[in-house]
């Protein structure tokens, strides 16, 4: 059972190098819980095996299902290390659900950054990009 101070985290790009390390650290931090792993690779597998932490009961889900994933897992924070096109879509979807974000994706166009900034401002969420 999660305590009141538990931070629930969704990781997008979960099987990539940066998010594998991030997910490992989340799984070892007492007040954080990985509630969602999103990636185009290893869909259906348990992220715990990918990050070498054993079974975590967090199934890797495809980003096409981001809205359903967010509704079900209800994360406090989304961490994204993907590609600009995918990240832009997922940032907007997450912002619409009031989810704070840490974005490690780089290479956004100025148009993408404007969409991202507007989405963050309109939904009054916190984000580190």
Coordinates of C-alpha atoms in Angstrom, one line a residue:
X1 CA 0.0 0.0 0.0
X2 CA 1.3 3.4 -0.9
X3 CA 1.7 6.1 1.7
X4 CA 0.3 9.6 1.4
X5 CA 3.7 11.0 0.5
X6 CA 4.4 8.4 -2.2
X7 CA 5.1 10.0 -5.6
X8 CA 3.7 8.0 -8.4
X9 CA 5.7 8.1 -11.6
X10 CA 5.1 7.2 -15.2
X11 CA 8.2 6.8 -17.5
X12 CA 7.9 7.3 -21.2
X13 CA 10.7 5.8 -23.2
X14 CA 11.0 3.3 -20.4
X15 CA 13.3 0.9 -22.3
X16 CA 15.8 3.5 -23.4
X17 CA 19.2 4.1 -21.7
X18 CA 18.2 7.1 -19.7
X19 CA 14.8 5.8 -18.6
X20 CA 16.2 2.4 -17.7
X21 CA 18.6 4.2 -15.2
X22 CA 15.8 6.5 -14.0
X23 CA 13.4 3.6 -13.5
X24 CA 16.1 1.7 -11.5
X25 CA 16.5 4.7 -9.2
X26 CA 12.8 5.1 -8.8
X27 CA 12.4 1.4 -7.9
X28 CA 15.0 1.9 -5.1
X29 CA 13.6 5.1 -3.7
X30 CA 11.3 4.7 -0.7
X31 CA 8.9 7.5 -1.4
X32 CA 8.6 6.9 -5.2
X33 CA 6.7 4.2 -7.1
X34 CA 6.9 3.4 -10.8
X35 CA 3.2 3.1 -11.8
X36 CA 3.6 3.1 -15.6
X37 CA 6.2 2.2 -18.1
X38 CA 5.6 3.3 -21.7
X39 CA 7.7 2.4 -24.7
X40 CA 7.4 1.1 -28.3
X41 CA 9.7 -1.8 -27.4
X42 CA 9.1 -4.8 -25.1
X43 CA 5.3 -4.1 -25.0
X44 CA 3.6 -6.5 -22.6
X45 CA 6.8 -7.3 -20.7
X46 CA 7.5 -6.4 -17.1
X47 CA 9.8 -3.3 -16.8
X48 CA 11.4 -4.8 -13.8
X49 CA 13.2 -7.4 -15.9
X50 CA 14.4 -4.7 -18.4
X51 CA 15.9 -2.6 -15.6
X52 CA 17.3 -5.7 -13.9
X53 CA 15.3 -5.3 -10.7
X54 CA 13.2 -8.4 -11.0
X55 CA 9.4 -8.5 -11.4
X56 CA 7.8 -5.2 -10.5
X57 CA 4.3 -5.9 -11.8
X58 CA 4.5 -2.8 -14.1
X59 CA 3.7 -3.9 -17.7
X60 CA 5.3 -2.0 -20.5
X61 CA 2.6 -0.3 -22.5
X62 CA 2.6 1.2 -26.0
X63 CA 2.5 5.0 -26.2
X64 CA -0.5 4.9 -28.6
X65 CA -2.5 4.1 -25.5
X66 CA -1.2 7.1 -23.5
X67 CA -4.6 8.4 -22.5
X68 CA -5.8 5.1 -21.2
X69 CA -2.5 4.6 -19.4
X70 CA -2.7 7.9 -17.7
X71 CA -6.3 7.4 -16.6
X72 CA -5.5 4.0 -15.1
X73 CA -2.1 4.6 -13.5
X74 CA -2.9 8.2 -12.4
X75 CA 0.7 9.3 -12.0
X76 CA 1.8 12.5 -10.2
X77 CA 4.8 12.9 -12.6
X78 CA 5.6 11.9 -16.1
X79 CA 9.3 11.5 -17.0
X80 CA 10.0 11.6 -20.8
X81 CA 13.1 10.7 -22.7
X82 CA 11.8 10.0 -26.2
X83 CA 11.9 11.9 -29.5
X84 CA 10.5 15.4 -30.1
X85 CA 7.4 14.3 -32.1
X86 CA 6.4 11.6 -29.6
X87 CA 7.3 13.7 -26.6
X88 CA 5.2 16.7 -27.8
X89 CA 2.1 14.5 -28.1
X90 CA 2.7 12.9 -24.8
X91 CA 3.4 16.1 -23.0
X92 CA 0.2 17.6 -24.2
X93 CA -1.8 14.5 -23.2
X94 CA -0.2 14.5 -19.8
X95 CA -0.7 18.2 -19.2
X96 CA -4.4 17.8 -20.0
X97 CA -4.5 15.4 -17.1
X98 CA -2.7 17.8 -14.7
X99 CA 0.4 15.7 -14.5
X100 CA 3.7 17.4 -13.7
X101 CA 6.6 16.5 -15.9
X102 CA 10.4 16.1 -16.2
X103 CA 11.3 16.2 -19.9
X104 CA 14.8 15.0 -21.0
X105 CA 13.9 14.9 -24.6
X106 CA 15.9 17.4 -26.8
X107 CA 15.7 18.7 -30.3
X108 CA 12.2 20.3 -30.2
X109 CA 11.4 22.7 -32.9
X110 CA 10.3 26.2 -31.9
X111 CA 6.7 25.3 -33.0
X112 CA 6.8 22.2 -30.7
X113 CA 8.1 24.3 -27.8
X114 CA 5.3 26.8 -28.2
X115 CA 2.7 24.0 -28.1
X116 CA 4.4 22.5 -25.1
X117 CA 4.6 25.8 -23.2
X118 CA 1.0 26.6 -24.0
X119 CA -0.1 23.2 -22.8
X120 CA 1.8 23.6 -19.5
X121 CA 0.6 27.1 -18.9
X122 CA -3.1 26.3 -19.8
X123 CA -3.1 23.4 -17.5
X124 CA -1.2 25.1 -14.7
X125 CA 1.3 22.3 -14.2
X126 CA 4.9 22.2 -13.3
X127 CA 7.5 21.0 -15.8
X128 CA 11.3 20.8 -16.1
X129 CA 12.4 20.7 -19.7

